[in-house]
Short mmCIF file of C-alpha atoms in Angstrom, two decimals:
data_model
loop_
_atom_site.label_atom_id
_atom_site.label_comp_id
_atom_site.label_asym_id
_atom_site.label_seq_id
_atom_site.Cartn_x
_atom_site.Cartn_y
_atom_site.Cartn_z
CA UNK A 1 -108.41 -42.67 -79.01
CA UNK A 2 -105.32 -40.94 -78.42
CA UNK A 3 -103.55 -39.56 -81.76
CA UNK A 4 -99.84 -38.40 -82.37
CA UNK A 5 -99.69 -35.32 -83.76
CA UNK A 6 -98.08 -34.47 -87.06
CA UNK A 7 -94.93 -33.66 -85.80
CA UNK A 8 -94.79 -36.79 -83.38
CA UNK A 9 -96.29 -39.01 -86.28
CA UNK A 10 -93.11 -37.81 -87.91
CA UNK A 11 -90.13 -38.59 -85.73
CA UNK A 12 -91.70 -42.14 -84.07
CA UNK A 13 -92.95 -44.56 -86.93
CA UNK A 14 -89.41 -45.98 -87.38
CA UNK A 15 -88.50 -45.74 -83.70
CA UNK A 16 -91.48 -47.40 -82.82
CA UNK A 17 -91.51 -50.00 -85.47
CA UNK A 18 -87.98 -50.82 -84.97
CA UNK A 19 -89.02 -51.40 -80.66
CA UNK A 20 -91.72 -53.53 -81.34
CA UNK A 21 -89.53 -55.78 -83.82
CA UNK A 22 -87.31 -56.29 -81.44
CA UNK A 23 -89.61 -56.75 -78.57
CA UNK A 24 -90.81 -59.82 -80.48
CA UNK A 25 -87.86 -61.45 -79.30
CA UNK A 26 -88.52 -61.14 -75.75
CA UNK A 27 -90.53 -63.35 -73.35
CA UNK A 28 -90.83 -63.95 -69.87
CA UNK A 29 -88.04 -66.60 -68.71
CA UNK A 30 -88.91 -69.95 -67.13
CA UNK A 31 -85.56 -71.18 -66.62
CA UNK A 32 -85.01 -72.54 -69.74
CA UNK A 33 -83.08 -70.01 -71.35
CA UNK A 34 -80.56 -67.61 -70.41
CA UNK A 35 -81.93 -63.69 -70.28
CA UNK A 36 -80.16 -61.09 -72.04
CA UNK A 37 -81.50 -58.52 -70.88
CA UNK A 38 -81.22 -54.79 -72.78
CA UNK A 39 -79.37 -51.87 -71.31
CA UNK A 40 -80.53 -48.44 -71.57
CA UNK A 41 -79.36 -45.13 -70.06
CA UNK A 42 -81.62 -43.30 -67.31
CA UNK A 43 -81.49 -41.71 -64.13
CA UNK A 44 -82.35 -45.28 -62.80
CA UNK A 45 -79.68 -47.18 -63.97
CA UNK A 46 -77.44 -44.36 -62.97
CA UNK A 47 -78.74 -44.45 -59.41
CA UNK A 48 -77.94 -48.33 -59.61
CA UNK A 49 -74.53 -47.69 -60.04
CA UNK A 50 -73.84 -45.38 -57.61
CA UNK A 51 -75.13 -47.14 -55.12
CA UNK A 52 -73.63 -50.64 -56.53
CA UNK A 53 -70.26 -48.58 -56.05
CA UNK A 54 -70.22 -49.11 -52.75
CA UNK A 55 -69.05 -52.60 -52.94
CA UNK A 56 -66.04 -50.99 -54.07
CA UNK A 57 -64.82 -50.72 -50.23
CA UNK A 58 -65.07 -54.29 -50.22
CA UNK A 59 -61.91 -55.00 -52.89
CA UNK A 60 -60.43 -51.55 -51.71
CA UNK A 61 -60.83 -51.77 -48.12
CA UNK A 62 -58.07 -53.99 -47.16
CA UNK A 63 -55.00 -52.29 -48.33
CA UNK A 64 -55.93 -48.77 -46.46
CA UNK A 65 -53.46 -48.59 -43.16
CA UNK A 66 -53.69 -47.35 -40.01
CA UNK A 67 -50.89 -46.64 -37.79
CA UNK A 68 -48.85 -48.80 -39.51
CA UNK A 69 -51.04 -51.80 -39.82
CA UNK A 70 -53.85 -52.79 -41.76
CA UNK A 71 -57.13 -50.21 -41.04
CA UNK A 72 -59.58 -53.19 -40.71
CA UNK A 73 -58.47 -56.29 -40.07
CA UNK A 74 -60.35 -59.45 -38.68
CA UNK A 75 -57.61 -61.35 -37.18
CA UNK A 76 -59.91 -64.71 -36.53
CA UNK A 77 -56.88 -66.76 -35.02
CA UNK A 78 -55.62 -64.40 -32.78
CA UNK A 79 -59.21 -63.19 -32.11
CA UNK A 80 -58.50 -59.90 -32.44
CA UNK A 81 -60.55 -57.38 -34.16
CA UNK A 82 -58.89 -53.82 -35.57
CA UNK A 83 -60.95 -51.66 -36.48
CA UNK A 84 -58.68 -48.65 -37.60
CA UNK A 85 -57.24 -48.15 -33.56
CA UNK A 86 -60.32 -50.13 -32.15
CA UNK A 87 -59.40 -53.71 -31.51
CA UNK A 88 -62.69 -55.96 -30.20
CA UNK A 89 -61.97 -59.23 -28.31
CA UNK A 90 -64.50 -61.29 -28.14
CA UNK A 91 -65.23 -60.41 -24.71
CA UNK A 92 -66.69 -57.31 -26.58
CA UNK A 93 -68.92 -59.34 -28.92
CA UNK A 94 -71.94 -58.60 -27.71
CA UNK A 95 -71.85 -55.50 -29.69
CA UNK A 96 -72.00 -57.90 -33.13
CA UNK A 97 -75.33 -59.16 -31.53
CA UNK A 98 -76.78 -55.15 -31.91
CA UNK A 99 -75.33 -55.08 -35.50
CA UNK A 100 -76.65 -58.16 -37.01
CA UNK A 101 -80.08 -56.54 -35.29
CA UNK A 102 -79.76 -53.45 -36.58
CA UNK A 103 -79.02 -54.44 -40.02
CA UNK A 104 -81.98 -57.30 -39.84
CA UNK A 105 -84.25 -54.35 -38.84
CA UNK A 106 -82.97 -51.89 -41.56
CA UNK A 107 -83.28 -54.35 -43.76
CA UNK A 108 -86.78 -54.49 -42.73
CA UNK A 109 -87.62 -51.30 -42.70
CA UNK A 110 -85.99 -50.42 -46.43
CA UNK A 111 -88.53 -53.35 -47.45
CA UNK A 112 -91.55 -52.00 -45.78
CA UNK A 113 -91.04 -49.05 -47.11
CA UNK A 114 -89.60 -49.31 -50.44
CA UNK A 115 -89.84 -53.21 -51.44
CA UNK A 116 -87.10 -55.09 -52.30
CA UNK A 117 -84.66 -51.82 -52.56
CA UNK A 118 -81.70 -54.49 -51.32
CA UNK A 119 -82.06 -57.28 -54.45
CA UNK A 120 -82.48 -54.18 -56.85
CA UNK A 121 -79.40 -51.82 -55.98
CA UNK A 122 -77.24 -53.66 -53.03
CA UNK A 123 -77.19 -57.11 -53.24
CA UNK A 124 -73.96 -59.14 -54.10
CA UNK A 125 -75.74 -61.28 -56.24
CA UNK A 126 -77.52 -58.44 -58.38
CA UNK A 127 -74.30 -56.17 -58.63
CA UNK A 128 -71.82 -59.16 -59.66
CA UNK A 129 -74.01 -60.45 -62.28
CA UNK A 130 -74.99 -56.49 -63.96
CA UNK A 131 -71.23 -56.90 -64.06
CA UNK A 132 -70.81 -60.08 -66.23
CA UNK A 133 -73.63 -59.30 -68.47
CA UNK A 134 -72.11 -55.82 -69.05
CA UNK A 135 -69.07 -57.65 -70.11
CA UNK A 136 -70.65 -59.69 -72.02
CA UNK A 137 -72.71 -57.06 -73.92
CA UNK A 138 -69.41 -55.36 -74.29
CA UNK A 139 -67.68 -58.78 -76.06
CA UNK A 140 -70.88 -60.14 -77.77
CA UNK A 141 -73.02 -57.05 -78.58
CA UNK A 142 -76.79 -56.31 -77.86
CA UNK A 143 -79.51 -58.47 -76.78
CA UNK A 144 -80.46 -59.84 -80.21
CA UNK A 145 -76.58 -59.97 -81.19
CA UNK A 146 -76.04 -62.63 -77.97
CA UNK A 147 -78.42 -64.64 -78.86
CA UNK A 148 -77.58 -65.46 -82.54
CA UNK A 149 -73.78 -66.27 -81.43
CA UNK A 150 -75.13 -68.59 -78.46
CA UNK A 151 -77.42 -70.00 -81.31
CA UNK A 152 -74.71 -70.27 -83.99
CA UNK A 153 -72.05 -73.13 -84.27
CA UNK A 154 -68.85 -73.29 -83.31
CA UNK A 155 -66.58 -71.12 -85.13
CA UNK A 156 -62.87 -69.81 -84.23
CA UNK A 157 -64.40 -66.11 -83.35
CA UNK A 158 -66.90 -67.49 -81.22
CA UNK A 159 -64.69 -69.77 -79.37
CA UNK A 160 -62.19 -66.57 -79.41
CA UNK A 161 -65.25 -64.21 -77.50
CA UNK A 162 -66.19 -66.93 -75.40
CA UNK A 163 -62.85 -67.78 -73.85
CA UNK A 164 -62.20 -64.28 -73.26
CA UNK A 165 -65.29 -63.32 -71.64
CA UNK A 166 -65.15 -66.65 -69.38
CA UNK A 167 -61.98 -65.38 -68.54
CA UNK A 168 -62.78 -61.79 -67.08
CA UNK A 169 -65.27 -63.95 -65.77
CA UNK A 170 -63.24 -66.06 -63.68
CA UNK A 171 -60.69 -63.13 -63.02
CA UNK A 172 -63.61 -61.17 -61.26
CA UNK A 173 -64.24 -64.24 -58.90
CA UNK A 174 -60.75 -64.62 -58.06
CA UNK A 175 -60.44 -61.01 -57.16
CA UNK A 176 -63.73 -61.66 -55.14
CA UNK A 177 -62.23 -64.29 -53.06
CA UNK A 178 -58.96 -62.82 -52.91
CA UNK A 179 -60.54 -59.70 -51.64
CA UNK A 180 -62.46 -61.48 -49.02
CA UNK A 181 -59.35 -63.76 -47.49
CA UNK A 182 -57.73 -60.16 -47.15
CA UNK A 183 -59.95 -58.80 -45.14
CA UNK A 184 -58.62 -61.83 -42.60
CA UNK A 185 -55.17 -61.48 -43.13
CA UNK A 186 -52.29 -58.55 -43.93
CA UNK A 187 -53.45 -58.25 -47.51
CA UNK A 188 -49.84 -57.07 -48.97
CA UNK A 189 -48.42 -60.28 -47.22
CA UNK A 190 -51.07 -62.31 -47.96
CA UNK A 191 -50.60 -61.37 -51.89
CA UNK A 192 -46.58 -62.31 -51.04
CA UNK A 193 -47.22 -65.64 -49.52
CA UNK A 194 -50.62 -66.66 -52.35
CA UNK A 195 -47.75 -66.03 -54.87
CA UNK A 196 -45.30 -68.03 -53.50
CA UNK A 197 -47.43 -71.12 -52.69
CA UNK A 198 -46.81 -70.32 -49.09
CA UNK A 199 -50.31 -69.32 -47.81
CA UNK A 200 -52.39 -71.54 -45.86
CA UNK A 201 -54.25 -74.20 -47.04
CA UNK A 202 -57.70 -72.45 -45.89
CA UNK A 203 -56.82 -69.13 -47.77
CA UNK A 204 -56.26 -71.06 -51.06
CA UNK A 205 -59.71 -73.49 -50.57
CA UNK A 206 -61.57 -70.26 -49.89
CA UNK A 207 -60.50 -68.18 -52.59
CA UNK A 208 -61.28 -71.50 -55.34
CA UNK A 209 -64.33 -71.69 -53.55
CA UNK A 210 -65.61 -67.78 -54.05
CA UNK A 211 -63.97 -67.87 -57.65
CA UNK A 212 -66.00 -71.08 -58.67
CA UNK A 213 -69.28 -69.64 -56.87
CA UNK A 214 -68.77 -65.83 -58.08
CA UNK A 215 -68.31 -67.74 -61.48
CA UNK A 216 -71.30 -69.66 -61.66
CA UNK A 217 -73.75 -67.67 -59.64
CA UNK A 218 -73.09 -64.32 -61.75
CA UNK A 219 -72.17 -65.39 -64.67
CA UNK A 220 -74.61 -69.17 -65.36
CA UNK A 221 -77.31 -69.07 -62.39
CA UNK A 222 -78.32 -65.01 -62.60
CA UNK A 223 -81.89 -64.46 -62.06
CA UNK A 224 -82.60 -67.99 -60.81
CA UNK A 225 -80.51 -67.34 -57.83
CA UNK A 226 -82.91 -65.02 -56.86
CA UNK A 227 -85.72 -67.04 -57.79
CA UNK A 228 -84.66 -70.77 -56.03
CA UNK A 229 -81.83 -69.58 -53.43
CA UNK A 230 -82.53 -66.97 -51.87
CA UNK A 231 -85.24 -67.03 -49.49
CA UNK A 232 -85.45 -63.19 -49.15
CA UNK A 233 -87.72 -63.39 -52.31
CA UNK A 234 -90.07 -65.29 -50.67
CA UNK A 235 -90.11 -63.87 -47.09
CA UNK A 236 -90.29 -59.98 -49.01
CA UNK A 237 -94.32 -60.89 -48.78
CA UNK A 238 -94.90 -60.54 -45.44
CA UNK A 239 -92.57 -57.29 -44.91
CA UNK A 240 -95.16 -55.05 -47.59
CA UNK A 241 -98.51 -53.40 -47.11
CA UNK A 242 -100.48 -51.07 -49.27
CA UNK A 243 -98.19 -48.00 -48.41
CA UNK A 244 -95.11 -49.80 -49.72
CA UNK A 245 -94.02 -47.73 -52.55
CA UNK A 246 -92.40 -49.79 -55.45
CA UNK A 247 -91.99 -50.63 -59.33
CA UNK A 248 -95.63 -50.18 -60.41
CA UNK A 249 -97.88 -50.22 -63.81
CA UNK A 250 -100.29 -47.84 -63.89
CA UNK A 251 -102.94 -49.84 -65.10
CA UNK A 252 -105.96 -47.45 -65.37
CA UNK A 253 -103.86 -44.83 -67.43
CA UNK A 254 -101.98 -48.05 -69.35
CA UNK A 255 -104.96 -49.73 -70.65
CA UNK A 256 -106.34 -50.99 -73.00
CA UNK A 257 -102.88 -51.36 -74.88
CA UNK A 258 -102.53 -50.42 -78.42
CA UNK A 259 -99.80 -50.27 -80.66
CA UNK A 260 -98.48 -47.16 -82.31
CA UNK A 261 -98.94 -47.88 -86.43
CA UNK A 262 -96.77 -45.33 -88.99
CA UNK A 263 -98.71 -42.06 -89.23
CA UNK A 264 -99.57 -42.04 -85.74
CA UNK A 265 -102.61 -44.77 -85.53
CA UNK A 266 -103.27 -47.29 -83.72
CA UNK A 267 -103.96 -50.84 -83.58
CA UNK A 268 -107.86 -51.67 -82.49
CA UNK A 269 -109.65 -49.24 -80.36
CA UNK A 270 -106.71 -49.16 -77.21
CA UNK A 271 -106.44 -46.08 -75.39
CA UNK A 272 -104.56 -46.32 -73.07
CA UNK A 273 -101.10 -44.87 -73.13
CA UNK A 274 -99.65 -48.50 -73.20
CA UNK A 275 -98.17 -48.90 -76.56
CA UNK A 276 -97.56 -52.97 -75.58
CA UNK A 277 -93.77 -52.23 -76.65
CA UNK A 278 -92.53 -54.85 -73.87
CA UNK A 279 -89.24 -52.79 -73.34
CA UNK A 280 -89.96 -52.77 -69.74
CA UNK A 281 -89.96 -56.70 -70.07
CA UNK A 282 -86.54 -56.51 -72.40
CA UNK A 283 -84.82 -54.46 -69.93
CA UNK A 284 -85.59 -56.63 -66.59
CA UNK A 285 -82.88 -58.34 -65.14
CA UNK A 286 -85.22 -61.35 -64.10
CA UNK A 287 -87.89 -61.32 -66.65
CA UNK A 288 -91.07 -60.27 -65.81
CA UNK A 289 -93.66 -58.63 -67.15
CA UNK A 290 -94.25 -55.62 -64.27
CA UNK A 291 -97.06 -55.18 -66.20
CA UNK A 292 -98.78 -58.06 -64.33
CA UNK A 293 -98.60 -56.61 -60.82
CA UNK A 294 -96.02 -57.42 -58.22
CA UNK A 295 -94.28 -60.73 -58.51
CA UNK A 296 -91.49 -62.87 -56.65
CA UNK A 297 -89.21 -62.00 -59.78
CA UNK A 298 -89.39 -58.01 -59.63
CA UNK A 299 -86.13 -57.04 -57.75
CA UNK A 300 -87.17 -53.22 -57.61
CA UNK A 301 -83.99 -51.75 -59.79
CA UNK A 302 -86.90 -49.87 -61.83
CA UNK A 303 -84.90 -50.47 -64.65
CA UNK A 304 -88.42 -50.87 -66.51
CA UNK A 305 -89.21 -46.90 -65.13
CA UNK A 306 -86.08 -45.68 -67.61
CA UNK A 307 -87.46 -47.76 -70.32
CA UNK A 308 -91.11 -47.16 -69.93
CA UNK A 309 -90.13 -43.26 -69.70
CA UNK A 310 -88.14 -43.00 -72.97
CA UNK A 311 -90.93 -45.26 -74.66
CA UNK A 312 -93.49 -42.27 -73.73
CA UNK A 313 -90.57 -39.55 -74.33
CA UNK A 314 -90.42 -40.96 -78.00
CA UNK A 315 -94.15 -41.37 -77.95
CA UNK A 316 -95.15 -38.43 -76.74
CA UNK A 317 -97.18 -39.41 -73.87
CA UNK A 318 -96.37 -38.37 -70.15
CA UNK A 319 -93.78 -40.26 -68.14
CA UNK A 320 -94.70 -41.90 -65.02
CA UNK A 321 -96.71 -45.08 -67.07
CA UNK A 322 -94.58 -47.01 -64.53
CA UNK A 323 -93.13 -45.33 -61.71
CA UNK A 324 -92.75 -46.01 -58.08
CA UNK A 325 -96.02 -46.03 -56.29
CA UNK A 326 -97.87 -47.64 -53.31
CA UNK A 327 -100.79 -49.60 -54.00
CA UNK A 328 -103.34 -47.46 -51.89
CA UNK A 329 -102.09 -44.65 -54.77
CA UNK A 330 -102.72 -46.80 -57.17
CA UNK A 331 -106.69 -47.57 -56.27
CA UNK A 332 -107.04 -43.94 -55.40
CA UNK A 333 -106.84 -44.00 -51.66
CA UNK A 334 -105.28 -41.59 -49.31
CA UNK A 335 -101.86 -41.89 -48.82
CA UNK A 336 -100.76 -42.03 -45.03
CA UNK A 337 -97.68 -40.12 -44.37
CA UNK A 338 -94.74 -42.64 -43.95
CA UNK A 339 -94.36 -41.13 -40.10
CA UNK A 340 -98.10 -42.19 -39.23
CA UNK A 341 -97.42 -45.93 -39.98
CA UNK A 342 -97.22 -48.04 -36.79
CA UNK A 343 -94.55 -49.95 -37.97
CA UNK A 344 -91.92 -47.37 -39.10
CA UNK A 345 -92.15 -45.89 -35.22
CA UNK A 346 -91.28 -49.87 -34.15
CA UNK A 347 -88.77 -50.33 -36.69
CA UNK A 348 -87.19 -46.92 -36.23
CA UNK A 349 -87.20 -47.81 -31.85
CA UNK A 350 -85.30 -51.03 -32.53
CA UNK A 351 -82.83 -49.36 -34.61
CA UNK A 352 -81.93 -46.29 -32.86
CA UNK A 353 -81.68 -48.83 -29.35
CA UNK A 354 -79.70 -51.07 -31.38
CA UNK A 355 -77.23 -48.46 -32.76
CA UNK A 356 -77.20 -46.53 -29.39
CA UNK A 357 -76.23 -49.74 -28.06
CA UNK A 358 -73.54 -49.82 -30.67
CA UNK A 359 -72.03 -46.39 -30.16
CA UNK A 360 -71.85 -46.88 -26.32
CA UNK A 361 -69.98 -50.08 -27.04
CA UNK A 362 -66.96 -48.84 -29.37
CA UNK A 363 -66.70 -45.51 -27.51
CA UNK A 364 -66.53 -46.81 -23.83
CA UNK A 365 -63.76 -49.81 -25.64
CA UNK A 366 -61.12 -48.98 -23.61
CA UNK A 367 -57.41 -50.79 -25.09
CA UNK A 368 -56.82 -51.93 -21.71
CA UNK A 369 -59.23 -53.72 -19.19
CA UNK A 370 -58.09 -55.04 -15.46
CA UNK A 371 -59.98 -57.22 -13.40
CA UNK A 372 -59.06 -58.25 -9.81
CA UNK A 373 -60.34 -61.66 -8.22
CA UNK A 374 -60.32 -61.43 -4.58
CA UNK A 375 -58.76 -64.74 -2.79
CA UNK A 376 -61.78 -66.25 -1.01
CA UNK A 377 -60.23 -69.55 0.19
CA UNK A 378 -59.01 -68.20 3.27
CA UNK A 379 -60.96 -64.35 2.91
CA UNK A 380 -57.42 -63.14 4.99
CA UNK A 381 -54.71 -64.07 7.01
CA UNK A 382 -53.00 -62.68 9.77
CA UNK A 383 -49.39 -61.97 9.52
CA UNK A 384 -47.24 -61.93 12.94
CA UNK A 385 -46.60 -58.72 12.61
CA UNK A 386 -50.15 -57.89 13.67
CA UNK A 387 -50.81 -56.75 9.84
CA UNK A 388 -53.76 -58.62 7.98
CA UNK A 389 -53.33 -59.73 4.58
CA UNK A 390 -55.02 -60.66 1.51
CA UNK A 391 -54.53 -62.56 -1.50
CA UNK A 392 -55.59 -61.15 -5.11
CA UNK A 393 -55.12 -62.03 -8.56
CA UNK A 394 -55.01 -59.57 -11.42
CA UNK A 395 -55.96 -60.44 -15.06
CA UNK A 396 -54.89 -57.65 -17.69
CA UNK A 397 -56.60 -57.63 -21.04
CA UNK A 398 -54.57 -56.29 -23.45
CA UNK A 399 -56.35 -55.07 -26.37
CA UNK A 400 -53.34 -53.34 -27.95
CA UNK A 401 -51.36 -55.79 -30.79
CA UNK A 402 -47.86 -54.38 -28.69
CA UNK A 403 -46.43 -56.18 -25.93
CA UNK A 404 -46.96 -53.82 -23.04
CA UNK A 405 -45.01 -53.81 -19.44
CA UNK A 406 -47.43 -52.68 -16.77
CA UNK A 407 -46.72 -51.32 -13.37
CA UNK A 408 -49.30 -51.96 -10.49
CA UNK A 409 -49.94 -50.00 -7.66
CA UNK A 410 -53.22 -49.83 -5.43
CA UNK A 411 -54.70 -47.03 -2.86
CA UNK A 412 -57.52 -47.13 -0.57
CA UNK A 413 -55.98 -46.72 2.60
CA UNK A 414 -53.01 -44.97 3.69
CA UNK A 415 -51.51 -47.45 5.44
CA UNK A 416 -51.92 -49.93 2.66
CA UNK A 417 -48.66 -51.83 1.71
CA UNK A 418 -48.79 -53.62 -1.66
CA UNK A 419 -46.44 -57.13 -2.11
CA UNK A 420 -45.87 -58.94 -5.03
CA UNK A 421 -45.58 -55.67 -7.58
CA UNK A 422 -42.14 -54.70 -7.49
CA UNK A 423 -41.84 -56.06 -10.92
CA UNK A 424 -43.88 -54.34 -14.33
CA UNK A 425 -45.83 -57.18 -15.61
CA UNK A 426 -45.41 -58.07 -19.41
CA UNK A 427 -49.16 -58.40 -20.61
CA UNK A 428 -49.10 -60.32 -24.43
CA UNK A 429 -50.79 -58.27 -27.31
CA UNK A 430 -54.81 -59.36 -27.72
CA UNK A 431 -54.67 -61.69 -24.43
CA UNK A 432 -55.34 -61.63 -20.62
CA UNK A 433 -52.08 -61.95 -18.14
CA UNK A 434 -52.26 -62.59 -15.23
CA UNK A 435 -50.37 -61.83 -11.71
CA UNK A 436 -50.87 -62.32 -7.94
CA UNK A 437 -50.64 -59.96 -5.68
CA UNK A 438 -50.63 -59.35 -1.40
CA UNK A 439 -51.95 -56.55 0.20
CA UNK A 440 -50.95 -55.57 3.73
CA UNK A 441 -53.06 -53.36 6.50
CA UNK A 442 -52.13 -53.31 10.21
CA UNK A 443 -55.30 -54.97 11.67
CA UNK A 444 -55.45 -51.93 14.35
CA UNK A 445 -55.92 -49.34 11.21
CA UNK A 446 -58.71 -51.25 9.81
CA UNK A 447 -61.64 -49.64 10.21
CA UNK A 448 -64.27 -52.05 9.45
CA UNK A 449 -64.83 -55.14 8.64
CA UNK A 450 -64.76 -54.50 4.36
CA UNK A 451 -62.52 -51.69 3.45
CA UNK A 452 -62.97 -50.68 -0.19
CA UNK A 453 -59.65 -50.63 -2.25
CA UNK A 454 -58.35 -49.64 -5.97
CA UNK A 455 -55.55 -51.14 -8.02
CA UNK A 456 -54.16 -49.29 -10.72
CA UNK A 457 -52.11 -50.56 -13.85
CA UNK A 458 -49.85 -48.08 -15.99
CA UNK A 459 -47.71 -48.66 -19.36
CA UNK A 460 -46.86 -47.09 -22.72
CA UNK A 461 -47.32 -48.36 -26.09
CA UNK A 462 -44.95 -49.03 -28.45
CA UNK A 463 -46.03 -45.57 -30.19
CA UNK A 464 -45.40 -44.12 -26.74
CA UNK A 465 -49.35 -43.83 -26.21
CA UNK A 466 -49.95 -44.25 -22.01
CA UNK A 467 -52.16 -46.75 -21.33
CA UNK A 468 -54.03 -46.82 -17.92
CA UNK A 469 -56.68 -48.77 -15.98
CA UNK A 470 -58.44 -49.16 -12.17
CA UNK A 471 -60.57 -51.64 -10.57
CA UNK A 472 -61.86 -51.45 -7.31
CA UNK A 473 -61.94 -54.64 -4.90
CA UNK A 474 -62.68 -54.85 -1.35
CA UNK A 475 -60.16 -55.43 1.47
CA UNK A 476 -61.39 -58.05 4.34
CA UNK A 477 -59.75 -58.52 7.83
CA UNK A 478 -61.62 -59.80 10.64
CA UNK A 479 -64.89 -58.62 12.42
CA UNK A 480 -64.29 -55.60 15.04
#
């Protein structure tokens, strides 16, 4: 039987009493109740929020310019993609096929590896709703506090707390959608014309439609989201193995549980370090007891490791009751190092290919692409001068959002003699333009049959930037 000592005895009867009172208000949800869930400090819950900060980028992200526009824009009716001064057509969307993989596969691996690390510390759905129920502990108080006013009848103060926090509430999923529509469209002009009453009809329906769906998603649904719509929950299975570490209860060292009684007993003939306070249960987001192994619930935010390890703190029992551990720890099995599993090696080939593929893309994105289509219908004609001539259309991408004049000019041959290009052709901003041009050889200088030629397109941005581009075609006159 483990004892407290004097000292211990001491400085936990009160502390202990006063966790196990209000752990009797706690139980597992079914869906019948809403969880209010307890916040403590720890270094998990502080890790939460520094990685729930990124999210940040997406309400920030759309007002940072670049070069006078906005840094990242998705420009969906012009199809035009900025990406600070990248713009991707969607002759360049191949490249969203290796990011969708790569992410899929990271997602993956993070899962394999550390369970559900997304649901607990990433996911949309997990950081909105810590949000409303942090505003709601702020407005209604503790745990024990919410309940009572959600119990109690309705009064002017409650109506007076309730309206406000249903407010923020609402204000949070506006700013959601808002911040979403603007990553579509200018957001400064966007703000102008949602003022005004002047935006589109598709930027108002999908800004209603995130604020009613941020609303009730964070701030009714919570935990059942995770439970009955979203199928990551139930796909997670299949992604771990005994080497994924997560959220786990030590079970040998826990049991059998025993409470902690004044003076430092305790209750039957427990034990095990387990003093059956249930704050890991009060402090879970969705409810369950990690006490009973893994389950679909457990989102991995080890929220229940801070509790557990200021339960033994104030105990005086070592931390790590529940900690992050891999099953083949927990049964005493050797560990296998993380770079002798099979799968990470697969995983970790997919994504590097994937993000290689990625790189190669955006850095060989070049703002302007030519392409030259050879006449074939006739292959040539000959002039009466004795010259042969062929027919060849030029299409000029534009990836720039300026309206650029380009001059052509080809080379190949030095007696080459280039019609139809006297003129600098205007190519539109985020289109293809296209031009025909003739290209003249005396047939007596022709060499062979196919004689390889290059045309060249030059212009300058609006910024002054030169922008400048080849393709090589083939020249045909007749057979020697």
């Amino acid at each position: 039987m483990v004892k407290l000592t004097t000292n211990e005895a001491a400085k936990t009867p009160s502390v202990v009493d006063d966790l196990y009172e209000e752990a009797d208000d706690w139980q597992v949800n079914t869906g019948g109740e809403t969880i209010h869930a307890k916040r403590i400090p720890g270094r998990w819950r502080t890790f939460k929020w520094l990685m729930s900060s990124v999210w940040l980028v997406f309400f920030l992200g759309p007002y940072l310019r670049w070069d006078g526009h906005q840094a990242v824009l998705f420009d969906i009716p012009n199809r035009q993609y900025h990406i600070f001064s990248t713009t991707i057509l969607p002759q360049d969307f191949w490249m969203l096929s290796l990011l969708l993989l790569f992410f899929a596969i990271l997602l993956a691996v993070l899962t394999a590896l550390a369970g559900r690390v997304w649901c607990g510390y990433f996911c949309f759905q997990t950081v909105w709703t810590d949000v409303f129920t942090l505003i709601e502990e702020k407005l209604e108080g503790p745990p024990a506090a919410r309940r009572k006013l959600d119990q109690s009848p309705m009064s002017a103060r409650k109506l007076r707390i309730k309206a406000i926090k249903h407010l923020i509430w609402i204000l949070i999923g506006f700013f959601t959608g808002f911040s979403f529509v603007a990553w579509f469209t200018d957001a400064p002009q966007l703000w102008l014309s949602f003022v005004t009453g002047t935006a589109n009809g598709a930027a108002y329906t999908t800004v209603a439609l995130f604020t009613a769906g941020t609303y009730v998603l964070a701030g009714f649904l919570r935990e059942q989201t995770c439970f009955w719509l979203c199928p990551y929950a139930r796909i997670q299975g299949v992604m771990l193995d005994k080497t994924t570490v997560v959220p786990t209860y030590d079970e040998k060292r826990g049991e059998p549980r025993g409470r902690v009684k004044r003076g430092g007993e305790e209750a039957g003939r427990a034990s095990g370090d387990c003093v059956d306070c249930n704050q890991c249960v009060a402090v879970c987001p969705t409810g369950v007891d990690i006490r009973r192994g893994q389950q679909e619930g457990c989102i991995t935010c080890a929220l229940c490791l801070d509790a557990c390890d200021q339960v033994m703190d104030k105990v005086g029992r070592p931390r790590g009751l529940i900690r992050y551990a891999s099953l083949d720890e927990m049964e005493g099995h050797p560990t296998r190092p993380m770079l002798l599993r099979p799968r990470v090696w697969v995983y970790s080939t997919i994504l590097i290919l994937a993000l290689a593929g990625i790189l190669y893309g955006l850095t060989s994105l070049a703002p302007v692409e030519l392409k030259v289509l050879h006449e074939r219908a006739p292959l040539f004609v000959l002039q009466s001068d004795g010259s042969i001539q062929n027919r060849y259309t030029l299409k000029i991408l534009n990836k720039t959002p300026d309206l650029v004049s380009f001059s052509i000019s080809a080379s190949g041959h030095h007696d080459l003699v280039l019609t139809g290009a006297d003129e600098a052709v205007a190519a539109e901003p985020g289109g293809v333009t296209g031009t025909t041009v003739f290209v003249r050889i005396p047939e007596r200088a022709l060499e062979s049959e196919q004689q390889p030629i290059t045309f060249h397109i030059e212009g300058t941005r609006a910024s002054g930037a030169p922008l400048k581009a080849e393709r090589e075609s083939v020249f045909i006159g007749p057979r020697p």
